[in-house]
mmCIF file of C-alpha atoms and ligand atoms in Angstrom:
data_model
loop_
_atom_site.group_PDB
_atom_site.id
_atom_site.type_symbol
_atom_site.label_atom_id
_atom_site.label_comp_id
_atom_site.label_asym_id
_atom_site.label_seq_id
_atom_site.Cartn_x
_atom_site.Cartn_y
_atom_site.Cartn_z
ATOM 1 C CA MET O 1 1.477 -43.342 32.161
ATOM 2 C CA THR O 2 3.862 -43.882 29.017
ATOM 3 C CA ILE O 3 3.540 -46.861 27.108
ATOM 4 C CA PRO O 4 6.004 -49.507 27.454
ATOM 5 C CA LEU O 5 8.721 -50.100 24.531
ATOM 6 C CA LEU O 6 7.772 -53.645 24.544
ATOM 7 C CA THR O 7 4.390 -55.601 26.386
ATOM 8 C CA ALA O 8 3.691 -59.577 26.225
ATOM 9 C CA ALA O 9 0.536 -60.760 27.933
ATOM 10 C CA ALA O 10 -0.272 -64.019 28.336
ATOM 11 C CA LEU O 11 2.089 -64.942 25.561
ATOM 12 C CA THR O 12 1.765 -68.635 24.444
ATOM 13 C CA VAL O 13 3.714 -70.626 21.935
ATOM 14 C CA ASP O 14 2.787 -74.120 20.575
ATOM 15 C CA LEU O 15 4.976 -75.974 18.420
ATOM 16 C CA GLY O 16 3.867 -78.626 16.183
ATOM 17 C CA THR O 17 0.971 -79.431 14.235
ATOM 18 C CA ARG O 18 -0.431 -83.266 15.265
ATOM 19 C CA ASN O 19 0.261 -83.210 18.648
ATOM 20 C CA PRO O 20 1.468 -79.350 19.724
ATOM 21 C CA VAL O 21 3.550 -79.269 22.809
ATOM 22 C CA ARG O 22 2.974 -75.829 24.765
ATOM 23 C CA ILE O 23 6.693 -74.376 25.157
ATOM 24 C CA LEU O 24 5.779 -71.006 26.561
ATOM 25 C CA ASP O 25 3.104 -70.761 28.738
ATOM 26 C CA GLY O 26 1.743 -67.286 30.155
ATOM 27 C CA ILE O 27 4.241 -65.283 29.850
ATOM 28 C CA SER O 28 3.582 -61.346 30.243
ATOM 29 C CA PHE O 29 6.523 -58.807 31.126
ATOM 30 C CA GLU O 30 6.377 -54.806 30.422
ATOM 31 C CA LEU O 31 10.016 -53.547 28.865
ATOM 32 C CA GLN O 32 10.614 -49.903 29.379
ATOM 33 C CA ALA O 33 12.646 -47.115 27.360
ATOM 34 C CA GLY O 34 16.567 -47.433 28.383
ATOM 35 C CA ARG O 35 15.945 -50.866 31.067
ATOM 36 C CA THR O 36 16.902 -53.869 31.119
ATOM 37 C CA LEU O 37 14.939 -56.776 31.476
ATOM 38 C CA GLY O 38 17.462 -59.811 32.487
ATOM 39 C CA VAL O 39 15.385 -63.427 31.798
ATOM 40 C CA VAL O 40 16.949 -66.042 33.965
ATOM 41 C CA GLY O 41 16.465 -69.939 34.236
ATOM 42 C CA GLU O 42 18.160 -73.125 34.081
ATOM 43 C CA SER O 43 18.536 -74.664 30.557
ATOM 44 C CA GLY O 44 15.286 -75.416 28.508
ATOM 45 C CA CYS O 45 13.168 -73.287 30.752
ATOM 46 C CA GLY O 46 11.851 -71.373 27.276
ATOM 47 C CA LYS O 47 14.242 -68.034 27.299
ATOM 48 C CA SER O 48 15.370 -68.062 24.150
ATOM 49 C CA MET O 49 11.989 -69.470 22.439
ATOM 50 C CA THR O 50 11.119 -66.004 24.429
ATOM 51 C CA ALA O 51 13.549 -64.378 22.509
ATOM 52 C CA LEU O 52 12.402 -65.798 19.228
ATOM 53 C CA ALA O 53 8.979 -65.399 19.745
ATOM 54 C CA LEU O 54 9.612 -61.524 20.358
ATOM 55 C CA ILE O 55 11.718 -61.421 17.183
ATOM 56 C CA GLY O 56 9.281 -63.593 14.703
ATOM 57 C CA LEU O 57 11.337 -66.174 14.344
ATOM 58 C CA VAL O 58 9.715 -69.593 16.331
ATOM 59 C CA PRO O 59 10.625 -72.397 14.092
ATOM 60 C CA GLU O 60 7.676 -73.590 12.407
ATOM 61 C CA PRO O 61 5.330 -75.333 12.402
ATOM 62 C CA HIS O 62 4.165 -72.965 15.275
ATOM 63 C CA ARG O 63 0.707 -71.280 16.958
ATOM 64 C CA ILE O 64 1.276 -68.383 19.178
ATOM 65 C CA GLY O 65 -1.402 -67.067 21.407
ATOM 66 C CA GLY O 66 -1.533 -63.627 23.777
ATOM 67 C CA SER O 67 -0.512 -60.341 23.268
ATOM 68 C CA LEU O 68 2.815 -58.863 21.891
ATOM 69 C CA ARG O 69 3.002 -55.538 21.642
ATOM 70 C CA LEU O 70 5.866 -52.717 20.571
ATOM 71 C CA GLY O 71 4.749 -49.611 21.705
ATOM 72 C CA ASP O 72 0.809 -49.555 20.864
ATOM 73 C CA VAL O 73 0.937 -51.771 17.749
ATOM 74 C CA GLU O 74 -0.201 -55.172 18.199
ATOM 75 C CA LEU O 75 2.371 -57.873 16.369
ATOM 76 C CA ASN O 76 0.589 -61.041 17.005
ATOM 77 C CA THR O 77 -2.265 -60.122 14.735
ATOM 78 C CA LEU O 78 -0.095 -57.675 12.230
ATOM 79 C CA ASP O 79 0.427 -59.339 8.430
ATOM 80 C CA ALA O 80 3.662 -60.674 8.474
ATOM 81 C CA GLU O 81 5.292 -58.276 5.601
ATOM 82 C CA ARG O 82 4.564 -55.390 8.272
ATOM 83 C CA ARG O 83 5.231 -57.704 11.336
ATOM 84 C CA ARG O 84 8.668 -58.158 10.032
ATOM 85 C CA LEU O 85 9.736 -54.463 8.930
ATOM 86 C CA LEU O 86 8.579 -53.236 12.166
ATOM 87 C CA ARG O 87 10.390 -55.286 14.049
ATOM 88 C CA GLY O 88 13.587 -55.464 11.579
ATOM 89 C CA LYS O 89 13.669 -51.305 12.485
ATOM 90 C CA ARG O 90 13.601 -51.655 16.026
ATOM 91 C CA VAL O 91 14.427 -54.785 17.476
ATOM 92 C CA ALA O 92 17.771 -56.329 17.274
ATOM 93 C CA MET O 93 19.322 -59.310 18.661
ATOM 94 C CA ILE O 94 22.706 -60.887 19.520
ATOM 95 C CA PHE O 95 23.183 -64.623 19.839
ATOM 96 C CA GLN O 96 24.598 -66.741 21.945
ATOM 97 C CA GLU O 97 27.483 -68.460 19.321
ATOM 98 C CA PRO O 98 28.293 -65.712 16.787
ATOM 99 C CA MET O 99 29.560 -68.019 14.193
ATOM 100 C CA THR O 100 26.480 -69.379 13.478
ATOM 101 C CA ALA O 101 25.356 -65.454 12.765
ATOM 102 C CA LEU O 102 28.001 -64.532 11.074
ATOM 103 C CA ASN O 103 28.394 -65.620 7.026
ATOM 104 C CA PRO O 104 31.890 -67.072 7.096
ATOM 105 C CA VAL O 105 32.699 -65.783 3.606
ATOM 106 C CA VAL O 106 31.679 -62.630 3.800
ATOM 107 C CA SER O 107 34.537 -60.514 5.850
ATOM 108 C CA VAL O 108 33.219 -58.904 9.146
ATOM 109 C CA GLY O 109 33.424 -55.174 7.667
ATOM 110 C CA GLN O 110 31.308 -55.926 4.615
ATOM 111 C CA GLN O 111 29.228 -57.753 6.395
ATOM 112 C CA ILE O 112 27.909 -55.155 9.034
ATOM 113 C CA ALA O 113 28.203 -52.436 5.994
ATOM 114 C CA GLU O 114 25.469 -54.513 3.448
ATOM 115 C CA MET O 115 23.267 -54.371 6.944
ATOM 116 C CA LEU O 116 23.526 -50.801 6.234
ATOM 117 C CA GLU O 117 22.872 -50.423 2.516
ATOM 118 C CA VAL O 118 19.858 -52.769 3.233
ATOM 119 C CA HIS O 119 18.334 -51.367 5.952
ATOM 120 C CA GLU O 120 19.402 -47.776 5.875
ATOM 121 C CA ALA O 121 19.813 -47.156 2.154
ATOM 122 C CA ALA O 122 23.657 -46.138 2.894
ATOM 123 C CA SER O 123 25.764 -45.446 -0.213
ATOM 124 C CA THR O 124 29.064 -48.436 -0.308
ATOM 125 C CA SER O 125 31.535 -45.416 0.078
ATOM 126 C CA GLU O 126 28.924 -44.070 3.500
ATOM 127 C CA ALA O 127 28.224 -48.265 4.657
ATOM 128 C CA ARG O 128 32.033 -49.271 4.232
ATOM 129 C CA ARG O 129 32.980 -45.725 6.568
ATOM 130 C CA ARG O 130 30.216 -46.453 8.912
ATOM 131 C CA ALA O 131 31.313 -49.978 9.654
ATOM 132 C CA ILE O 132 34.578 -49.700 10.404
ATOM 133 C CA ALA O 133 33.238 -46.907 13.120
ATOM 134 C CA LEU O 134 31.299 -48.980 14.675
ATOM 135 C CA LEU O 135 34.027 -51.504 14.884
ATOM 136 C CA GLY O 136 35.960 -48.974 16.574
ATOM 137 C CA GLN O 137 32.817 -48.426 18.818
ATOM 138 C CA VAL O 138 32.888 -51.912 20.187
ATOM 139 C CA GLY O 139 35.960 -51.747 20.970
ATOM 140 C CA ILE O 140 37.960 -53.430 18.129
ATOM 141 C CA ALA O 141 41.326 -52.227 18.211
ATOM 142 C CA ALA O 142 42.649 -50.678 14.475
ATOM 143 C CA PRO O 143 39.139 -50.931 12.920
ATOM 144 C CA GLY O 144 40.236 -50.367 9.686
ATOM 145 C CA GLU O 145 42.771 -52.974 9.232
ATOM 146 C CA ARG O 146 40.143 -55.550 11.051
ATOM 147 C CA ALA O 147 37.082 -54.872 8.808
ATOM 148 C CA PRO O 148 39.081 -57.364 5.410
ATOM 149 C CA ALA O 149 39.078 -60.280 8.116
ATOM 150 C CA PHE O 150 37.007 -63.263 7.921
ATOM 151 C CA PRO O 151 34.492 -64.603 11.206
ATOM 152 C CA HIS O 152 37.225 -67.388 11.473
ATOM 153 C CA GLN O 153 40.583 -65.203 11.723
ATOM 154 C CA LEU O 154 39.305 -63.246 14.514
ATOM 155 C CA SER O 155 39.238 -64.493 18.351
ATOM 156 C CA GLY O 156 35.213 -65.492 20.300
ATOM 157 C CA GLY O 157 35.427 -62.235 22.217
ATOM 158 C CA MET O 158 35.704 -59.811 18.614
ATOM 159 C CA ARG O 159 33.432 -62.169 16.714
ATOM 160 C CA GLN O 160 31.005 -61.442 19.912
ATOM 161 C CA ARG O 161 31.567 -58.047 19.299
ATOM 162 C CA VAL O 162 31.281 -57.786 15.480
ATOM 163 C CA MET O 163 28.029 -59.256 16.692
ATOM 164 C CA ILE O 164 27.306 -56.597 18.757
ATOM 165 C CA ALA O 165 28.434 -54.253 16.171
ATOM 166 C CA MET O 166 25.942 -55.293 13.517
ATOM 167 C CA ALA O 167 22.957 -55.642 16.265
ATOM 168 C CA ILE O 168 23.281 -51.547 17.148
ATOM 169 C CA ALA O 169 24.390 -50.545 13.284
ATOM 170 C CA CYS O 170 20.528 -49.774 12.789
ATOM 171 C CA ARG O 171 19.907 -48.417 16.035
ATOM 172 C CA PRO O 172 17.463 -50.238 17.582
ATOM 173 C CA GLN O 173 15.220 -49.435 20.559
ATOM 174 C CA ILE O 174 15.438 -52.578 21.774
ATOM 175 C CA LEU O 175 18.238 -55.048 22.176
ATOM 176 C CA ILE O 176 17.834 -58.863 22.591
ATOM 177 C CA ALA O 177 20.918 -60.475 24.298
ATOM 178 C CA ASP O 178 20.342 -64.005 24.215
ATOM 179 C CA GLU O 179 23.833 -65.831 26.305
ATOM 180 C CA PRO O 180 25.776 -63.050 24.935
ATOM 181 C CA THR O 181 28.837 -64.506 27.210
ATOM 182 C CA THR O 182 28.179 -67.722 27.924
ATOM 183 C CA ALA O 183 30.697 -68.634 25.196
ATOM 184 C CA LEU O 184 33.726 -66.468 26.283
ATOM 185 C CA ASP O 185 36.788 -67.211 28.490
ATOM 186 C CA VAL O 186 35.389 -65.830 32.008
ATOM 187 C CA SER O 187 37.922 -62.522 31.479
ATOM 188 C CA VAL O 188 36.312 -61.990 28.393
ATOM 189 C CA GLN O 189 32.725 -62.172 29.656
ATOM 190 C CA ALA O 190 33.352 -59.625 31.979
ATOM 191 C CA GLN O 191 34.317 -56.900 29.076
ATOM 192 C CA ILE O 192 31.419 -57.993 26.452
ATOM 193 C CA LEU O 193 29.289 -56.914 29.662
ATOM 194 C CA ASP O 194 31.017 -53.760 30.561
ATOM 195 C CA LEU O 195 30.796 -53.511 26.667
ATOM 196 C CA LEU O 196 27.053 -53.893 25.635
ATOM 197 C CA LEU O 197 26.210 -51.587 29.239
ATOM 198 C CA GLU O 198 28.121 -48.927 28.044
ATOM 199 C CA LEU O 199 26.659 -49.123 24.710
ATOM 200 C CA GLN O 200 22.968 -49.338 26.273
ATOM 201 C CA ARG O 201 23.843 -46.183 27.845
ATOM 202 C CA ARG O 202 25.019 -44.383 24.906
ATOM 203 C CA GLU O 203 22.404 -44.549 22.838
ATOM 204 C CA GLY O 204 19.633 -45.300 25.669
ATOM 205 C CA MET O 205 18.573 -48.652 24.154
ATOM 206 C CA ALA O 206 15.906 -51.104 26.060
ATOM 207 C CA MET O 207 17.653 -54.535 26.752
ATOM 208 C CA LEU O 208 16.340 -57.838 27.068
ATOM 209 C CA PHE O 209 19.534 -59.831 28.918
ATOM 210 C CA ILE O 210 18.884 -63.552 28.794
ATOM 211 C CA SER O 211 21.340 -66.208 30.959
ATOM 212 C CA HIS O 212 21.240 -69.062 32.938
ATOM 213 C CA ASN O 213 23.760 -67.136 34.984
ATOM 214 C CA LEU O 214 22.057 -65.173 37.749
ATOM 215 C CA GLY O 215 25.690 -63.379 38.744
ATOM 216 C CA VAL O 216 25.100 -62.284 35.165
ATOM 217 C CA ILE O 217 21.487 -61.254 35.094
ATOM 218 C CA SER O 218 21.740 -59.409 39.058
ATOM 219 C CA GLU O 219 24.849 -57.279 37.821
ATOM 220 C CA VAL O 220 22.763 -55.516 34.204
ATOM 221 C CA SER O 221 19.176 -56.184 35.125
ATOM 222 C CA ASP O 222 16.669 -53.440 36.655
ATOM 223 C CA GLU O 223 14.110 -55.512 36.315
ATOM 224 C CA ILE O 224 14.132 -59.666 36.408
ATOM 225 C CA MET O 225 11.765 -62.631 35.019
ATOM 226 C CA VAL O 226 13.184 -66.134 36.655
ATOM 227 C CA MET O 227 11.608 -68.888 34.278
ATOM 228 C CA TYR O 228 11.431 -72.517 34.955
ATOM 229 C CA ALA O 229 9.813 -74.806 32.612
ATOM 230 C CA GLY O 230 8.090 -72.397 29.739
ATOM 231 C CA ARG O 231 6.326 -70.087 32.744
ATOM 232 C CA ILE O 232 7.092 -67.318 35.060
ATOM 233 C CA ALA O 233 8.173 -68.450 38.329
ATOM 234 C CA GLU O 234 8.657 -64.941 39.470
ATOM 235 C CA GLN O 235 9.410 -61.428 38.664
ATOM 236 C CA GLY O 236 10.148 -57.951 39.709
ATOM 237 C CA PRO O 237 12.187 -55.043 40.391
ATOM 238 C CA ALA O 238 15.615 -56.598 40.204
ATOM 239 C CA ALA O 239 17.353 -55.249 43.820
ATOM 240 C CA GLU O 240 13.636 -56.720 45.379
ATOM 241 C CA VAL O 241 13.876 -60.175 43.615
ATOM 242 C CA LEU O 242 17.264 -61.052 44.639
ATOM 243 C CA ALA O 243 16.862 -59.511 48.233
ATOM 244 C CA ARG O 244 13.488 -60.914 48.922
ATOM 245 C CA PRO O 245 13.186 -64.105 46.657
ATOM 246 C CA THR O 246 9.493 -65.974 47.474
ATOM 247 C CA HIS O 247 10.055 -68.774 44.944
ATOM 248 C CA PRO O 248 11.862 -71.610 46.181
ATOM 249 C CA TYR O 249 13.374 -71.805 42.311
ATOM 250 C CA THR O 250 14.536 -68.165 42.577
ATOM 251 C CA ARG O 251 15.717 -68.870 46.056
ATOM 252 C CA GLY O 252 17.774 -71.947 44.631
ATOM 253 C CA LEU O 253 19.074 -70.072 41.775
ATOM 254 C CA ILE O 254 20.837 -67.146 44.422
ATOM 255 C CA THR O 255 21.928 -70.515 46.664
ATOM 256 C CA THR O 256 23.573 -71.721 43.246
ATOM 257 C CA MET O 257 24.833 -68.618 42.150
ATOM 258 C CA PRO O 258 27.942 -68.253 40.732
ATOM 259 C CA ASP O 259 29.955 -65.073 41.240
ATOM 260 C CA ILE O 260 31.127 -64.467 37.084
ATOM 261 C CA ARG O 261 34.349 -61.920 38.199
ATOM 262 C CA HIS O 262 35.484 -64.966 40.013
ATOM 263 C CA ARG O 263 34.415 -68.264 38.942
ATOM 264 C CA GLN O 264 34.190 -71.067 41.731
ATOM 265 C CA ARG O 265 34.885 -74.480 41.176
ATOM 266 C CA LEU O 266 32.340 -76.734 42.362
ATOM 267 C CA LEU O 267 29.215 -74.823 42.859
ATOM 268 C CA PRO O 268 26.041 -76.432 44.917
ATOM 269 C CA VAL O 269 23.145 -77.407 42.247
ATOM 270 C CA ILE O 270 20.031 -77.617 42.425
ATOM 271 C CA PRO O 271 18.748 -81.385 42.287
ATOM 272 C CA GLY O 272 17.289 -82.477 39.676
ATOM 273 C CA ALA O 273 16.022 -81.545 36.430
ATOM 274 C CA VAL O 274 13.474 -79.331 34.156
ATOM 275 C CA PRO O 275 10.618 -81.723 33.559
ATOM 276 C CA ASP O 276 10.207 -81.198 29.233
ATOM 277 C CA PRO O 277 7.344 -79.662 28.231
ATOM 278 C CA ARG O 278 5.618 -82.210 27.481
ATOM 279 C CA HIS O 279 5.575 -83.871 30.875
ATOM 280 C CA ARG O 280 5.061 -80.917 33.181
ATOM 281 C CA GLY O 281 2.170 -82.731 35.220
ATOM 282 C CA GLN O 282 -1.029 -80.551 35.672
ATOM 283 C CA GLY O 283 0.539 -79.051 39.264
ATOM 284 C CA CYS O 284 3.074 -76.344 40.045
ATOM 285 C CA SER O 285 6.377 -78.066 37.345
ATOM 286 C CA PHE O 286 8.635 -77.204 39.885
ATOM 287 C CA ALA O 287 7.123 -79.390 42.641
ATOM 288 C CA ALA O 288 9.410 -82.760 41.887
ATOM 289 C CA ARG O 289 12.545 -80.238 42.988
ATOM 290 C CA CYS O 290 10.781 -78.459 45.861
ATOM 291 C CA ALA O 291 11.898 -78.769 48.974
ATOM 292 C CA GLU O 292 8.414 -76.879 50.228
ATOM 293 C CA ALA O 293 6.180 -79.216 47.966
ATOM 294 C CA GLU O 294 2.522 -80.084 49.736
ATOM 295 C CA ASP O 295 0.173 -81.611 48.090
ATOM 296 C CA ILE O 296 -1.949 -78.822 47.036
ATOM 297 C CA CYS O 297 1.677 -77.901 44.682
ATOM 298 C CA SER O 298 0.707 -80.841 42.275
ATOM 299 C CA GLU O 299 -3.204 -80.233 42.053
ATOM 300 C CA ALA O 300 -3.184 -76.646 39.779
ATOM 301 C CA VAL O 301 -0.591 -74.531 38.245
ATOM 302 C CA PRO O 302 0.007 -72.154 40.922
ATOM 303 C CA ALA O 303 -1.013 -68.171 39.226
ATOM 304 C CA LEU O 304 0.985 -65.346 39.176
ATOM 305 C CA ARG O 305 0.566 -63.621 42.415
ATOM 306 C CA GLY O 306 1.555 -59.792 43.741
ATOM 307 C CA HIS O 307 1.732 -56.521 42.249
ATOM 308 C CA LEU O 308 4.731 -55.565 40.915
ATOM 309 C CA HIS O 309 6.946 -58.326 42.398
ATOM 310 C CA ARG O 310 4.885 -61.348 41.601
ATOM 311 C CA ALA O 311 5.863 -65.392 42.348
ATOM 312 C CA ALA O 312 3.852 -68.085 41.474
ATOM 313 C CA CYS O 313 3.907 -70.251 44.097
ATOM 314 C CA VAL O 314 0.903 -71.290 46.723
ATOM 315 C CA HIS O 315 3.604 -70.296 49.396
ATOM 316 C CA ALA O 316 3.605 -66.765 47.841
HETATM 317 N N1 LIG X 1 12.405 -76.520 17.571
HETATM 318 C C1 LIG X 1 11.968 -76.914 18.874
HETATM 319 N N2 LIG X 1 11.233 -77.927 18.759
HETATM 320 C C2 LIG X 1 11.466 -78.279 19.511
HETATM 321 N N3 LIG X 1 11.124 -77.968 20.726
HETATM 322 C C3 LIG X 1 11.619 -76.814 20.915
HETATM 323 C C4 LIG X 1 12.394 -75.978 19.828
HETATM 324 N N4 LIG X 1 13.245 -75.310 20.675
HETATM 325 C C5 LIG X 1 13.320 -75.386 21.749
HETATM 326 N N5 LIG X 1 12.311 -76.209 22.055
HETATM 327 C C6 LIG X 1 12.153 -77.014 23.564
HETATM 328 O O1 LIG X 1 11.482 -75.680 23.857
HETATM 329 C C7 LIG X 1 12.004 -75.359 25.541
HETATM 330 C C8 LIG X 1 12.381 -74.000 25.983
HETATM 331 O O2 LIG X 1 13.768 -74.034 25.209
HETATM 332 P P1 LIG X 1 14.678 -73.016 24.862
HETATM 333 O O3 LIG X 1 15.880 -73.237 24.040
HETATM 334 O O4 LIG X 1 14.009 -71.598 24.602
HETATM 335 O O5 LIG X 1 15.260 -72.775 26.448
HETATM 336 P P2 LIG X 1 16.398 -72.256 27.393
HETATM 337 O O6 LIG X 1 16.213 -71.780 28.274
HETATM 338 O O7 LIG X 1 16.804 -70.928 26.425
HETATM 339 O O8 LIG X 1 18.229 -72.939 27.397
HETATM 340 P P3 LIG X 1 19.296 -72.941 27.108
HETATM 341 O O9 LIG X 1 19.524 -72.297 28.356
HETATM 342 O O10 LIG X 1 19.735 -73.972 27.161
HETATM 343 O O11 LIG X 1 19.519 -72.432 25.585
HETATM 344 C C9 LIG X 1 12.924 -76.949 25.568
HETATM 345 O O12 LIG X 1 12.080 -77.846 26.179
HETATM 346 C C10 LIG X 1 13.261 -77.307 24.115
HETATM 347 O O13 LIG X 1 13.094 -78.609 23.920
HETATM 348 S S1 LIG X 2 3.946 -74.347 44.470
HETATM 349 FE FE1 LIG X 2 4.343 -75.684 46.005
HETATM 350 S S2 LIG X 2 5.856 -77.039 44.608
HETATM 351 FE FE2 LIG X 2 5.890 -75.168 43.748
HETATM 352 S S3 LIG X 2 7.317 -73.516 44.196
HETATM 353 FE FE3 LIG X 2 5.531 -73.108 45.598
HETATM 354 S S4 LIG X 2 5.867 -74.695 47.944
HETATM 355 FE FE4 LIG X 2 7.123 -75.449 45.328
HETATM 356 MG MG1 LIG X 3 18.584 -70.598 24.989
#
């Protein structure tokens, strides 16, 4: 069997020192080369924290438990410097709001070129040439003329394209895309999705794609992981999870799923809200919102059951 590119096993993240709060609880998944794992759930479910744990940017003070392996190398026990180097070469991330990730006072071409100089020891002229080529690759017209522009001189869609160019500059094996289209207009969202899928095919990257929008997730994913309140509610092959969802939360997300290419005005919503990680209770954290809840549901956290397609529900 081939070793997955990335394996998380019973990953936990606790934030704070005095009264640490368990933000992620028992996250396990595998990411295979060239495949896309879609991570979906409402706001506050732990999607971004999962990404930050993978890339080593969980806010301090924190404690990370469980196992996180890049290929066959365990990251959680590696010293910080080696971990940073290993991740830096293999994993890149696109953030939701490009303005916070881009340097406002450096031209976009220069920002990409500097990355190539630092990470790939490219010469100044080589880095500049490659930066312009990358801008072209992500669909920016007349890239040579755009390269001297500062981030604020570009549209939101263009800035996200620049972020993508920076992310793929060093040819990562794994691309993490955290809500890469959420801040954009609907028409631009579809263009950016198409671009990511095309780049993925061309470069053979694996992708961890995060969105609160199951419509988007269903378009891009091979596997789906549904998160709820810092835990996995359901996971499995995308077609399986979408056609035969077994967790009531997944079914709720499917019922309220917007079609990204034709945005509907009034969408139904799942009544209630995601609990704060401090107040998850001792049983199923979805119980307060679940139409199928029974007494047994609030007794203990339901374990993930199933083999390839798994769900954490007493009825699964
Ligand atoms: N720096 C922090 N300090 C304390 N709690 C945090 C911090 N960052 C995130 N959290 C908490 O961790 C939980 C998971 O947050 P996370 O940002 O991963 O959610 P998310 O699924 O990405 O949501 P969204 O869709 O809004 O981006 C939330 O309850 C959030 O309040
Ligand atoms: S365990 Fe109970 S409360 Fe939780 S999702 Fe299943 S039926 Fe609903
Ligand atoms: Mg987030």
